[in-house]
Tab-separated table of C-alpha atoms in Angstrom:
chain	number	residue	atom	x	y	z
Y	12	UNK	CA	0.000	0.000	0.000
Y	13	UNK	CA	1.661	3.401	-1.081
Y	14	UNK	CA	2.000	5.906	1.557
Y	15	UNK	CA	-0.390	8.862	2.147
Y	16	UNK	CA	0.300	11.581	-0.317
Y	17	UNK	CA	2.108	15.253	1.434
Y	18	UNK	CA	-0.598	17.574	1.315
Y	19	UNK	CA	2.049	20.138	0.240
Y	20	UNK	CA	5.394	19.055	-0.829
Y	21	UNK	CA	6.364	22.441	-0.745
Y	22	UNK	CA	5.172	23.187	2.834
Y	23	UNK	CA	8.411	24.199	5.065
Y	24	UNK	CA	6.104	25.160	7.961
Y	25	UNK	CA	8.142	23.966	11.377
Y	26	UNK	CA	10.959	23.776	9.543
Y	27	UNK	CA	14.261	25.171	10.382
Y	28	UNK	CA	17.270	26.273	8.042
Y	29	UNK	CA	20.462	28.260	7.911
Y	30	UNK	CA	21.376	30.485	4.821
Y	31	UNK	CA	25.009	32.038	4.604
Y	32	UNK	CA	25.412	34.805	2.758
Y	33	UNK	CA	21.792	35.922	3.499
Y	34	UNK	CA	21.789	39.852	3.309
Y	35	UNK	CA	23.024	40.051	-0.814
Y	36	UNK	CA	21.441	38.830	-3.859
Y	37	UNK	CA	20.693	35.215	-3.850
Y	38	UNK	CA	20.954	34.547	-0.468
Y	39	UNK	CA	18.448	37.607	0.358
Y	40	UNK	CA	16.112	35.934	-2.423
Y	41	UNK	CA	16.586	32.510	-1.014
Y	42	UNK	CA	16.072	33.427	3.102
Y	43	UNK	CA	12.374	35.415	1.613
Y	44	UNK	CA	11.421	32.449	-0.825
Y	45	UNK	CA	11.841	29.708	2.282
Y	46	UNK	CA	10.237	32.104	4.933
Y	47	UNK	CA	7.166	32.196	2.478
Y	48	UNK	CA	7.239	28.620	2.358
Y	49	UNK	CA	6.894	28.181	6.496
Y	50	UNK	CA	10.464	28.048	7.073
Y	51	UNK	CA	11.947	29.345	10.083
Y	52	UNK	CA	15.529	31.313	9.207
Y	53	UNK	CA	19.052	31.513	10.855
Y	54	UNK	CA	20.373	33.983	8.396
Y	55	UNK	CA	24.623	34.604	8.440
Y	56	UNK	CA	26.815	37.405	6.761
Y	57	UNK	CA	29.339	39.568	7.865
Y	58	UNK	CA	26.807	42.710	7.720
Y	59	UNK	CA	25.623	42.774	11.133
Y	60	UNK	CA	23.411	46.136	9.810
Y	61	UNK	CA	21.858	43.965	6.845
Y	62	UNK	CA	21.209	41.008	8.908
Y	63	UNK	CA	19.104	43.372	11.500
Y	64	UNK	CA	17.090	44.868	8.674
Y	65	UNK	CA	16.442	41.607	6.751
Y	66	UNK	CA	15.586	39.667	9.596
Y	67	UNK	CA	13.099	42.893	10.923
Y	68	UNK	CA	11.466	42.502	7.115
Y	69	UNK	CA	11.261	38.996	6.686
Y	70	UNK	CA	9.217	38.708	9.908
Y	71	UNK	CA	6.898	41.162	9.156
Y	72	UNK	CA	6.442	39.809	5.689
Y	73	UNK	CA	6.211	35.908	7.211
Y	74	UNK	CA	5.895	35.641	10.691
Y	75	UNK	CA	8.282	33.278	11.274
Y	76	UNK	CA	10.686	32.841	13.658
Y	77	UNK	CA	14.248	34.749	12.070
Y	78	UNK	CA	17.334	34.838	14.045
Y	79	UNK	CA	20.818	36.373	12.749
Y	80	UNK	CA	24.568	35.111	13.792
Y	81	UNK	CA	26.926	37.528	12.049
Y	82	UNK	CA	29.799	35.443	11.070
Y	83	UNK	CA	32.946	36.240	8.527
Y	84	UNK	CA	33.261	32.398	6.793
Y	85	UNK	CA	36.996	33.453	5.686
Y	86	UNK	CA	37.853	32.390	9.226
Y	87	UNK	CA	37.454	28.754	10.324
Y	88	UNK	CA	36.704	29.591	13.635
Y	89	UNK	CA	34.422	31.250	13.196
Y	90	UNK	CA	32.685	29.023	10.288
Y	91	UNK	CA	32.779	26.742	13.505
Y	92	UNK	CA	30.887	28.869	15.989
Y	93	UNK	CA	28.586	29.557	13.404
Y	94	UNK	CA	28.023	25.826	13.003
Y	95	UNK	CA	27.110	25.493	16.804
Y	96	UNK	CA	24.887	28.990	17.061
Y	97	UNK	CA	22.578	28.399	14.449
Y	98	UNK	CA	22.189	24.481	15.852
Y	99	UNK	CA	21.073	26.102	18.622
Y	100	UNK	CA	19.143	29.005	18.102
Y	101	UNK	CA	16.204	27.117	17.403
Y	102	UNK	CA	17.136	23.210	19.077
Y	103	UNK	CA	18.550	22.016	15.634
Y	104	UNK	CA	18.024	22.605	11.655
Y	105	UNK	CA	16.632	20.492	9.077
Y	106	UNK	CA	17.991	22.710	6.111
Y	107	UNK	CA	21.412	23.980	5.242
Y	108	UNK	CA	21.710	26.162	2.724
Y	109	UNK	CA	25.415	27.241	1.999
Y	110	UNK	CA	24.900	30.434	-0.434
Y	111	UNK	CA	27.936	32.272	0.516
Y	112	UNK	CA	30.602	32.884	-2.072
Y	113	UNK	CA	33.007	35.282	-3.194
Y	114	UNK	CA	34.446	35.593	-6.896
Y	115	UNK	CA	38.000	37.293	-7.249
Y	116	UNK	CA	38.461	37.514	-11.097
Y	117	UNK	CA	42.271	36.524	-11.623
Y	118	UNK	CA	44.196	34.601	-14.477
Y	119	UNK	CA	45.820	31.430	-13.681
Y	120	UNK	CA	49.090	32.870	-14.357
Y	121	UNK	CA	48.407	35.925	-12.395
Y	122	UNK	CA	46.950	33.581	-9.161
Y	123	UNK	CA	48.785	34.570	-5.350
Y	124	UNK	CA	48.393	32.777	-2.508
Y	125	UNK	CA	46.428	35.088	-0.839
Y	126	UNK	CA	43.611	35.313	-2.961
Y	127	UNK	CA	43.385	31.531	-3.875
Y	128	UNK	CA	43.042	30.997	-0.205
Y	129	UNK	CA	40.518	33.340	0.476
Y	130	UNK	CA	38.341	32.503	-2.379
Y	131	UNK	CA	38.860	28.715	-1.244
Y	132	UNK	CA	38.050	29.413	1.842
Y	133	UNK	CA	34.862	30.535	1.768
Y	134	UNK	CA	33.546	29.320	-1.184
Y	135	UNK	CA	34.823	25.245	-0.321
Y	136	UNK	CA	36.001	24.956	3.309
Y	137	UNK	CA	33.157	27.068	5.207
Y	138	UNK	CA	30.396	24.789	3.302
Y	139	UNK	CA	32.199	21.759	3.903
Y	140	UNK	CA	32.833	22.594	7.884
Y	141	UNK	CA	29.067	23.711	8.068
Y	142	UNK	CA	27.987	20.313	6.086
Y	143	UNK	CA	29.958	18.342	8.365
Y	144	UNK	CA	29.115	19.659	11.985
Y	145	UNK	CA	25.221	20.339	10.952
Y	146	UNK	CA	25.248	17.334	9.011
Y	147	UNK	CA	26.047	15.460	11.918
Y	148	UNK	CA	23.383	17.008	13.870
Y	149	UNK	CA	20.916	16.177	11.185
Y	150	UNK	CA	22.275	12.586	11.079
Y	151	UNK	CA	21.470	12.352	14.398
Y	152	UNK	CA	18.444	13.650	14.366
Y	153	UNK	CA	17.112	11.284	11.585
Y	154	UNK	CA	16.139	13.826	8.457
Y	155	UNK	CA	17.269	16.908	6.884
Y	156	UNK	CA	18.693	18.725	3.292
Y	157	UNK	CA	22.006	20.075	2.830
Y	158	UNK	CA	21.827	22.410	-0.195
Y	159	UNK	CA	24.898	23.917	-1.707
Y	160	UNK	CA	25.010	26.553	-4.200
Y	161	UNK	CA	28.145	26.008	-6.817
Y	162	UNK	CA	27.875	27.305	-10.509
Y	163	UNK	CA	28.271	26.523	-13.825
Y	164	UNK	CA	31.961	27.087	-13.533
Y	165	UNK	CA	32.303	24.499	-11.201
Y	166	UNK	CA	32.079	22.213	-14.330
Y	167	UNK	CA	32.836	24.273	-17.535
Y	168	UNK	CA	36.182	26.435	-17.381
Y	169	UNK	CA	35.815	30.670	-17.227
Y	170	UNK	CA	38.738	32.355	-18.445
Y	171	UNK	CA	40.095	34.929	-15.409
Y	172	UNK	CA	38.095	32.476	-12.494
Y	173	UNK	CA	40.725	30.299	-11.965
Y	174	UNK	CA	40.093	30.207	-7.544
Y	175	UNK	CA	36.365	30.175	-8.087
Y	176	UNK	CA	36.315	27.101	-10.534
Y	177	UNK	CA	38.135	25.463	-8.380
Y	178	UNK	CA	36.479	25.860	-5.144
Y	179	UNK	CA	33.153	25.554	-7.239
Y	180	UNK	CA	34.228	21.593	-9.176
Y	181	UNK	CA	35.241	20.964	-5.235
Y	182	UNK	CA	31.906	21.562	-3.916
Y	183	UNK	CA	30.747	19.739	-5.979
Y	184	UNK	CA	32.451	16.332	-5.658
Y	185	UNK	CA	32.262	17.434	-1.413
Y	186	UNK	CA	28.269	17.445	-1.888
Y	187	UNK	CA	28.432	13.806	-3.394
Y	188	UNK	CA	30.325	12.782	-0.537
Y	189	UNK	CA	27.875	14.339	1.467
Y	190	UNK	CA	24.997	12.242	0.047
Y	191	UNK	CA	26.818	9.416	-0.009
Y	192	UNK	CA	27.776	9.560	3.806
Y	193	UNK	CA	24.597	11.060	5.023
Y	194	UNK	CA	22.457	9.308	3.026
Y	195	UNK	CA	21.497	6.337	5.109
Y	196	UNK	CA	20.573	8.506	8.227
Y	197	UNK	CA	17.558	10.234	5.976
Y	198	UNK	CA	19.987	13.398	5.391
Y	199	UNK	CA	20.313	14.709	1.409
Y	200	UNK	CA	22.572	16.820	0.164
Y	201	UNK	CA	22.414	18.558	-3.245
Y	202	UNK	CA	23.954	21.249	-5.571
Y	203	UNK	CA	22.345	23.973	-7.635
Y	204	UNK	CA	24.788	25.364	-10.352
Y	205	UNK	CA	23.541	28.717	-11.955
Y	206	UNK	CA	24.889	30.335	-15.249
Y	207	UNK	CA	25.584	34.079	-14.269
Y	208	UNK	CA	22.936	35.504	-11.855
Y	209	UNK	CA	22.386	39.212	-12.205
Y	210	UNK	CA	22.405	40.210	-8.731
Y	211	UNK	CA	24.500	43.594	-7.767
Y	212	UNK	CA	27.407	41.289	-7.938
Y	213	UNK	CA	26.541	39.535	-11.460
Y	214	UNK	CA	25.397	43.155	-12.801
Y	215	UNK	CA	28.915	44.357	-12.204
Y	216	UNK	CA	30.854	41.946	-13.901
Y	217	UNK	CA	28.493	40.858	-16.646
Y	218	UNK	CA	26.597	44.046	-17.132
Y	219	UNK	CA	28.361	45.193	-20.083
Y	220	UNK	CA	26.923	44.058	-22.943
Y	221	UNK	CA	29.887	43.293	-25.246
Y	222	UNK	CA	31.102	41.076	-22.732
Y	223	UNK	CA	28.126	39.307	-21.570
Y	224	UNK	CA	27.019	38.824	-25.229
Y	225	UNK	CA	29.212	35.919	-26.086
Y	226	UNK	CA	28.036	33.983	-22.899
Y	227	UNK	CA	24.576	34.948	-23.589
Y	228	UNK	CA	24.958	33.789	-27.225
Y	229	UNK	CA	25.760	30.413	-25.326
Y	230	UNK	CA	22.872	29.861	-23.560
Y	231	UNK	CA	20.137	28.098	-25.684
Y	232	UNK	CA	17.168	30.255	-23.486
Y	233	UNK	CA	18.901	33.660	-24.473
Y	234	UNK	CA	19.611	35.293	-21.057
Y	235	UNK	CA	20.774	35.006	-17.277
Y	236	UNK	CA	19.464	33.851	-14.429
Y	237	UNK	CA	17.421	35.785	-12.397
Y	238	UNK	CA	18.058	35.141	-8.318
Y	239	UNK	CA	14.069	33.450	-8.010
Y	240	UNK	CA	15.163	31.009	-10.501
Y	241	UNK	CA	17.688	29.699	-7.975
Y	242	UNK	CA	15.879	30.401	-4.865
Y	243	UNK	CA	13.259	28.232	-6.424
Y	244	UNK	CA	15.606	25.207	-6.901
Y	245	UNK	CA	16.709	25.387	-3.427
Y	246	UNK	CA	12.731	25.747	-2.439
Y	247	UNK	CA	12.291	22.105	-4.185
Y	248	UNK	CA	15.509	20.643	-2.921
Y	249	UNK	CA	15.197	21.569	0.722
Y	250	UNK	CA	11.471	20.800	0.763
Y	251	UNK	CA	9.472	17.144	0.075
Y	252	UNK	CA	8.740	17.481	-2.901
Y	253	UNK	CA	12.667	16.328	-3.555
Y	254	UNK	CA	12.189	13.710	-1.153
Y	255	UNK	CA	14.215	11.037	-3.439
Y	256	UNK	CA	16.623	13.562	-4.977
Y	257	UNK	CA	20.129	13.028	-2.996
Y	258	UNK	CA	23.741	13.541	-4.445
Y	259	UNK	CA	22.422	16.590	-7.838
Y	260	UNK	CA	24.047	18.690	-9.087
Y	261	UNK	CA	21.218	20.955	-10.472
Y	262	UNK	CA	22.428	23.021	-13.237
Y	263	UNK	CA	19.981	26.150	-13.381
Y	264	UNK	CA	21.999	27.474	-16.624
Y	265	UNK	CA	19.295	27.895	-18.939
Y	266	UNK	CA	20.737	24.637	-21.669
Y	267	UNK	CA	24.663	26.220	-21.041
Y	268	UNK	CA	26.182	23.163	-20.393
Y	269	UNK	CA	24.489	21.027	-22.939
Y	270	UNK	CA	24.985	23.678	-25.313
């Protein structure tokens, strides 16, 4: 006899998640699309003033429960503490969503140390310290969805990204591992992979038209991603509706990568 259908698969309602990178772009379109769903939000960045004010909106907007940990994910302490606040700011989490990321556009030949460790830093080690110690806690508690976000790049090469590809093909194989590990104890894990997103960030780097128009050209649908087309795809993958989807990398690149 098949079990009884979810009356929502969407439905996040007494849920709990953490989003990194919450008060910019994405990650502010992400935090708003899971609230609306139920959800109940840690949100992290290192704007303590933009946590405040998104926290204050999405509340009013949702009425769920929003709490803020400021936390800078370059430093692996601090990645840790994070881990351990937003497990307890609400008695554990059933949704990780690691958003954060920084680009630092550099040539492979140009490439320091300084900047490859940064970039690696946050984009690969903070996600994989925050899968591992809330992972654990979801392992334990018998359910949850680890959802990292990882681009396009991570699997097709970008001239003058040669940090950010890396950290992004790391994530992810790391995810896989994830799924693979968690798997058994009714935790998923999952990747979404964007084209270019024109947030703030995406509008400054690809908002010149004789440079974006060769990528554009690329893309079978004929533009960008906008951030709800990713905040979407972490919607389905953190809710039931994915119940059976563990170990994806989700490209949201508009035919890119088949292309």
């Amino acid at each position: 006899m098949n079990p009884d259908p979810i009356a929502d698969p969407f439905d996040l309602t007494g849920r709990r998640a953490l989003v990194t990178g919450a008060t910019q772009g994405i990650g502010t379109d992400i935090a708003r699309t899971l609230a609306g769903a139920g959800c109940d939000l840690v949100l992290t960045a290192r704007d303590r003033e933009g946590l405040a004010a998104l926290a204050e909106a999405v509340r009013a907007d949702h009425g769920v429960r929003v709490e803020v940990v400021p936390a800078d994910l370059a430093d692996a302490a601090e990645t840790e503490a994070l881990a351990a606040s937003a497990l307890a700011a609400f008695d554990g989490l059933d949704v990780l969503v690691n958003n954060a990321g920084i680009s630092v556009p550099q040539r492979a030949v140009d490439v320091d140390a300084t900047t490859w460790d940064l970039v690696l830093a946050v984009n690969l080690r903070a996600p994989a310290l925050l899968g591992s110690r809330i992972g654990r806690a979801m392992a334990q508690a018998g359910r949850g969805s680890i959802v990292n976000v990882s681009s396009v790049a991570g699997s097709l090469a970008l001239a003058e990204h040669f940090s950010y590809c890396a950290s992004k093909a790391a994530l992810v194989m790391a995810t896989k591992v994830l799924a693979l590990e968690l798997g058994p104890s009714g935790v998923r894990a999952n990747c979404v992979s964007p084209t270019v997103v024109m947030t703030e960030m995406g509008q400054r780097v690809w908002g010149e038209e004789a440079k974006a128009a060769p990528l554009v050209a690329r893309i079978p649908l004929g533009h960008f991603a906008r951030p709800a087309d990713v905040s979407h795809a972490v919607l389905f993958l953190a809710a039931d509706a994915s119940a059976m989807v563990n170990g994806v990398d989700l490209k949201i690149d508009g035919g890119f990568s088949v292309a």
